[in-house]
Short mmCIF file of C-alpha atoms in Angstrom, two decimals:
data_model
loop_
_atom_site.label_atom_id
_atom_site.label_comp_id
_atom_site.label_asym_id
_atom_site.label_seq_id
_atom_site.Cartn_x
_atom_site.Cartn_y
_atom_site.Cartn_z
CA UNK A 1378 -29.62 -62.79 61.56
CA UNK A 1379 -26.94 -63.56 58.96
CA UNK A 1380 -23.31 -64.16 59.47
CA UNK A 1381 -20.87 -61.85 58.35
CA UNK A 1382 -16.96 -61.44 57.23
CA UNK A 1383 -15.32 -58.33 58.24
CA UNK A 1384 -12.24 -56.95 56.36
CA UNK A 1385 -9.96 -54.25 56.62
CA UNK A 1386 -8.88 -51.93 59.08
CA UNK A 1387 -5.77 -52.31 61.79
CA UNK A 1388 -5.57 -55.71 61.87
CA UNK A 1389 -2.43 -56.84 63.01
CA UNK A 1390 -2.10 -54.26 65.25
CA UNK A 1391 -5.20 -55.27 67.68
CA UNK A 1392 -5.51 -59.41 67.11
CA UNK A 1393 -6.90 -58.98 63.78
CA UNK A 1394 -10.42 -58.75 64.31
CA UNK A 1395 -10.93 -56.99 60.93
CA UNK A 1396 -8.72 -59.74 59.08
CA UNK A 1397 -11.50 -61.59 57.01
CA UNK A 1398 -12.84 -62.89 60.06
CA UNK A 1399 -16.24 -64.17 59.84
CA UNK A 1400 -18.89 -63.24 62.78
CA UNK A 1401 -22.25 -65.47 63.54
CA UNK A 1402 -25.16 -63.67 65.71
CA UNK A 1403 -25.74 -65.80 69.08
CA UNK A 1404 -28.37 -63.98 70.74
CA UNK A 1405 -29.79 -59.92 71.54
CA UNK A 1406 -28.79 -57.60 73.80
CA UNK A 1407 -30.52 -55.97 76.93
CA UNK A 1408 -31.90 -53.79 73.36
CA UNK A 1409 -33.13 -56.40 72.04
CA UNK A 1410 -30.48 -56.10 68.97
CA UNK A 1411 -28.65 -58.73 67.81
CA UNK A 1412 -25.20 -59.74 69.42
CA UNK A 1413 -22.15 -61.09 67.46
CA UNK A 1414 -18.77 -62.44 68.06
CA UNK A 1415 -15.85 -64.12 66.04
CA UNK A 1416 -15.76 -67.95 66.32
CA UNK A 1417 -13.14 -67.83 69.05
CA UNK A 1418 -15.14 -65.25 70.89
CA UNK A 1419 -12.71 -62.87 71.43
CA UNK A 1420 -13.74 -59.78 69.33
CA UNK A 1421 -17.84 -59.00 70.03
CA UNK A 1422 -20.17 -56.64 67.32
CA UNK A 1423 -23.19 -55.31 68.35
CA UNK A 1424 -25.44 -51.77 68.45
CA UNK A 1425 -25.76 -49.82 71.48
CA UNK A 1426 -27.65 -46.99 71.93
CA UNK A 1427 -25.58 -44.84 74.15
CA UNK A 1428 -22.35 -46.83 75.68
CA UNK A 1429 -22.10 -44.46 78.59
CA UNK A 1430 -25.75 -44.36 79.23
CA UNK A 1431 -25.54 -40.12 79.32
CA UNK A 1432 -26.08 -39.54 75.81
CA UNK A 1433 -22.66 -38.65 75.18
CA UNK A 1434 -21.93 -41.19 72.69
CA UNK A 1435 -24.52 -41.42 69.77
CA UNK A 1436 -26.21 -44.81 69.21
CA UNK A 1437 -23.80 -46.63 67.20
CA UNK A 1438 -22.11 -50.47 66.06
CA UNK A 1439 -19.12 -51.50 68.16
CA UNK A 1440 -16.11 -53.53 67.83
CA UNK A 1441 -15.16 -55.00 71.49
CA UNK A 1442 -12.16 -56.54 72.46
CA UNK A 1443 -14.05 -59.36 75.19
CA UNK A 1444 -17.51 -59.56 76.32
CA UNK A 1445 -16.61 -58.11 79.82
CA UNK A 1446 -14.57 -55.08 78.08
CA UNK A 1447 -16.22 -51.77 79.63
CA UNK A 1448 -19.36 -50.48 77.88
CA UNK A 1449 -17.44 -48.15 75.85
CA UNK A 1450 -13.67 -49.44 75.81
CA UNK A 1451 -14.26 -50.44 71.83
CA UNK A 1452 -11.62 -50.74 69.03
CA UNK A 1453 -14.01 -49.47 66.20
CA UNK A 1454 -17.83 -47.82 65.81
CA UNK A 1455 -20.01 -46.80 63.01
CA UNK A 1456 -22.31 -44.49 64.11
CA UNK A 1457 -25.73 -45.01 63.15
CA UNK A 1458 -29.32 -45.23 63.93
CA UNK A 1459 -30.02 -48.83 62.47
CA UNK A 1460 -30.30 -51.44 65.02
CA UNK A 1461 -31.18 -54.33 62.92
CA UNK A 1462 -27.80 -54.88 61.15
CA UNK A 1463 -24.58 -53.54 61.08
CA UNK A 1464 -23.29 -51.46 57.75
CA UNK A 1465 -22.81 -54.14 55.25
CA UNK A 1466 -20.51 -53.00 51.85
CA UNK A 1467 -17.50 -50.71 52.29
CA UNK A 1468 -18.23 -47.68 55.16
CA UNK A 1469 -15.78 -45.46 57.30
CA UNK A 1470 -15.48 -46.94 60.68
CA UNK A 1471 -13.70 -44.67 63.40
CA UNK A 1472 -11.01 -47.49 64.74
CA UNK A 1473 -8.35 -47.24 67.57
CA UNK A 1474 -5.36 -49.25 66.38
CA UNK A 1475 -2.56 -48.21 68.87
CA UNK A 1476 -4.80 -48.10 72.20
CA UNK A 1477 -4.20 -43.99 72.33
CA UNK A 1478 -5.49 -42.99 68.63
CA UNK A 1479 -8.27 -42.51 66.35
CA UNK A 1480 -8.89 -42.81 62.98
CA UNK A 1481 -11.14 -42.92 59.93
CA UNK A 1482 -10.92 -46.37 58.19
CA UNK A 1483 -12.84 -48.35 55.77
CA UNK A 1484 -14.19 -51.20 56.53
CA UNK A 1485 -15.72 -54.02 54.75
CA UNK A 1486 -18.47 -56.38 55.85
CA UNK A 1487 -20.49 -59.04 53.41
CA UNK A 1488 -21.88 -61.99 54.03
CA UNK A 1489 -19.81 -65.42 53.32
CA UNK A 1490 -19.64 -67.02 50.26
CA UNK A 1491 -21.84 -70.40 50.23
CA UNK A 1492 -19.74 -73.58 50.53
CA UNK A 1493 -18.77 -74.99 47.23
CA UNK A 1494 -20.57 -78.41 46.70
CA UNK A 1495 -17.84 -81.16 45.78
CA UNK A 1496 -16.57 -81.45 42.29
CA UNK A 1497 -18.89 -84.34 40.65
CA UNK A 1498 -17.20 -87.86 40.62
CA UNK A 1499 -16.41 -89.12 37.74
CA UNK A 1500 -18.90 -92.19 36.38
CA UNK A 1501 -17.01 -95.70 37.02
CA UNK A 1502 -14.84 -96.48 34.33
CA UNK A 1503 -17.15 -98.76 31.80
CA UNK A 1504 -15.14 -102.51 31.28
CA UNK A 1505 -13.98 -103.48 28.16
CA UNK A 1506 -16.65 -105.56 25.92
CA UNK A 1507 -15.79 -109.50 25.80
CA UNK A 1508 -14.48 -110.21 22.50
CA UNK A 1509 -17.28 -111.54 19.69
CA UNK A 1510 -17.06 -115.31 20.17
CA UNK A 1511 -15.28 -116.92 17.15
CA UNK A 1512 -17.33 -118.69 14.54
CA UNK A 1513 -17.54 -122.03 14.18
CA UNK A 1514 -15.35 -123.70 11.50
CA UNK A 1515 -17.43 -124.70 8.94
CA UNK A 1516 -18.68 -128.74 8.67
CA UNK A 1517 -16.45 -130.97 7.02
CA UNK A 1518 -17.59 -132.99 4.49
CA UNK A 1519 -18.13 -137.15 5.67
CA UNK A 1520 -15.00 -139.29 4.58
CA UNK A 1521 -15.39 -140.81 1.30
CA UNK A 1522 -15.91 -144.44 2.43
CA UNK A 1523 -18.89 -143.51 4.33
CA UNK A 1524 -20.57 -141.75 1.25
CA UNK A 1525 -22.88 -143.61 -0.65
CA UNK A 1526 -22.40 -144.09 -4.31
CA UNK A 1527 -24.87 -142.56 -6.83
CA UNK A 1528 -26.59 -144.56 -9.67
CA UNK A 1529 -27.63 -142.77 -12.77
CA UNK A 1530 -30.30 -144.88 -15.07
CA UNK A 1531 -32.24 -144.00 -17.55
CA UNK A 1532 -31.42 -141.30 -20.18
CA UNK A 1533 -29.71 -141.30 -23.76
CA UNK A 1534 -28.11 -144.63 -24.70
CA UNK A 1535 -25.28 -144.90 -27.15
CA UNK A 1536 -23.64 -147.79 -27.88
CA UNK A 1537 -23.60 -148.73 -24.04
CA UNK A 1538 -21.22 -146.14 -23.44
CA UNK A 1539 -23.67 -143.08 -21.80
CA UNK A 1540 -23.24 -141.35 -18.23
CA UNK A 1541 -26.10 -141.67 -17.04
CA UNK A 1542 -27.20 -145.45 -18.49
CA UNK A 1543 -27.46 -147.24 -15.44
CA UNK A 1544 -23.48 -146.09 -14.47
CA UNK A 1545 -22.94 -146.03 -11.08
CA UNK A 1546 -20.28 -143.03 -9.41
CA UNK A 1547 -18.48 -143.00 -6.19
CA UNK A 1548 -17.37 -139.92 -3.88
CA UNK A 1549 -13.63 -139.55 -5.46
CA UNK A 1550 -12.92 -136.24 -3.52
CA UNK A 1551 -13.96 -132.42 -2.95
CA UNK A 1552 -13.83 -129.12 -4.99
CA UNK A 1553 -13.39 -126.08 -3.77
CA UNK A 1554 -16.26 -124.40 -4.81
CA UNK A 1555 -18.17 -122.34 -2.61
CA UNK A 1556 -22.05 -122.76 -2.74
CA UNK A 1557 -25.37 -121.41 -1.71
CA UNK A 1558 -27.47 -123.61 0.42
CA UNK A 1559 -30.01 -123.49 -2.00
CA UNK A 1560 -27.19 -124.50 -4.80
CA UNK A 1561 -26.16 -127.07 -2.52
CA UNK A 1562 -29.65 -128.71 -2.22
CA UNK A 1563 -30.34 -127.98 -5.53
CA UNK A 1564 -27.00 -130.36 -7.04
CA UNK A 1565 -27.62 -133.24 -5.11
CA UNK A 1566 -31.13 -133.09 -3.62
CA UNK A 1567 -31.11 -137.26 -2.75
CA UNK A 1568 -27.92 -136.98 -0.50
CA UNK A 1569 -27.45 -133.62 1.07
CA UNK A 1570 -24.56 -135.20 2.96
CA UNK A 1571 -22.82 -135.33 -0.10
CA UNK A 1572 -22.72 -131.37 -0.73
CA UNK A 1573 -21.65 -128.76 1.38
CA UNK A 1574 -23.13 -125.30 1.47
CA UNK A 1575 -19.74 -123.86 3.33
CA UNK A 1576 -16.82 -123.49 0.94
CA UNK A 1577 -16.56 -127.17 -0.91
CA UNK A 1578 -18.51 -129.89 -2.97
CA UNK A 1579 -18.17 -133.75 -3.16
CA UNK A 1580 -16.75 -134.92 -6.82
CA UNK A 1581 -17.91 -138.05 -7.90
CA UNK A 1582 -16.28 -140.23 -10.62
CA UNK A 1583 -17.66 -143.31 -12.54
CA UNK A 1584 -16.88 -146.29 -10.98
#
């Protein structure tokens, strides 16, 4: 059978067993109806049919102080003919708070509340991403003395004096000038040393 929590009633006057205290079945009686007691197994519930054996006390739930108490020296009963489970929800117990008097009280019993499962843990705390890794500075073009002059021939002669009549031209420095790869390849396809696709371009000046 299921636990239950029983409130209400006299409690402080008769070692609270009607203070929220929980009870847990732990075997039948000579009835064959289950037996409960507190978790410090002071305070016993159960159904008996007649506590004095006579028929002078109706069949009824009881609320005994020790298991060896007399069979009916109880501090509370609900009188009724259901053996299976003892009222649960609010119902009018007749208690004995003082040891000399009775009275009507209400009494509560429900079953416990589950356990709570543990609040969730948060996920692990993610690291930071590793910075991007820095590009690479862009190629510098090759000093000038190791790039190799560039001979023009052929062309429009005048007088001896044309660009591009057999003149030769030497790397005299860079311009920045940004250019397309393509650009790049496309100004100086013999020497692609001589070009770079990055940020700059070689100048070149007649010898």
């Amino acid at each position: 059978p299921p636990a239950f929590v029983i409130r209400g009633g006299c409690a402080s006057e008769r070692g609270s067993p009607f203070d929220d205290v929980e009870y847990i079945a732990d075997g039948d009686t000579t009835s064959g109806v289950p037996h409960y007691h507190d978790s410090s197994s002071s305070f016993h519930i159960y159904w008996d049919p007649a506590c004095d054996g006579g028929g002078l006390f109706p069949a009824a739930w009881l609320v005994k102080n020790g298991s060896h108490a007399p069979a009916c020296s109880y501090i509370a009963a609900f009188v009724s003919d259901n053996s299976y489970s003892p009222p649960l929800g609010t119902e009018t117990w007749r208690v004995n708070c003082d040891g000399y008097n009775w009275t009507d009280m209400d009494l509560t019993l429900t079953h416990p509340s589950p356990s709570q499962p543990p609040p969730p843990q948060p996920p692990p705390s993610t690291p930071p991403s590793p910075p991007p890794p820095l590009s690479p500075p862009p190629p510098s073009l090759p000093p000038l003395d190791t790039v190799p002059s560039i001979w023009f021939t052929g062309g429009c002669s005048s007088n001896g004096t044309s660009a591009v009549d057999n003149v030769e031209y030497v790397a005299g420095g860079e311009e920045s000038v940004p250019l397309a790869e393509s650009e790049c390849a496309k100004r100086s396809p013999s020497h692609p040393t001589a070009c770079s696709s990055s940020g700059s371009q070689r100048l070149y000046r007649e010898s």
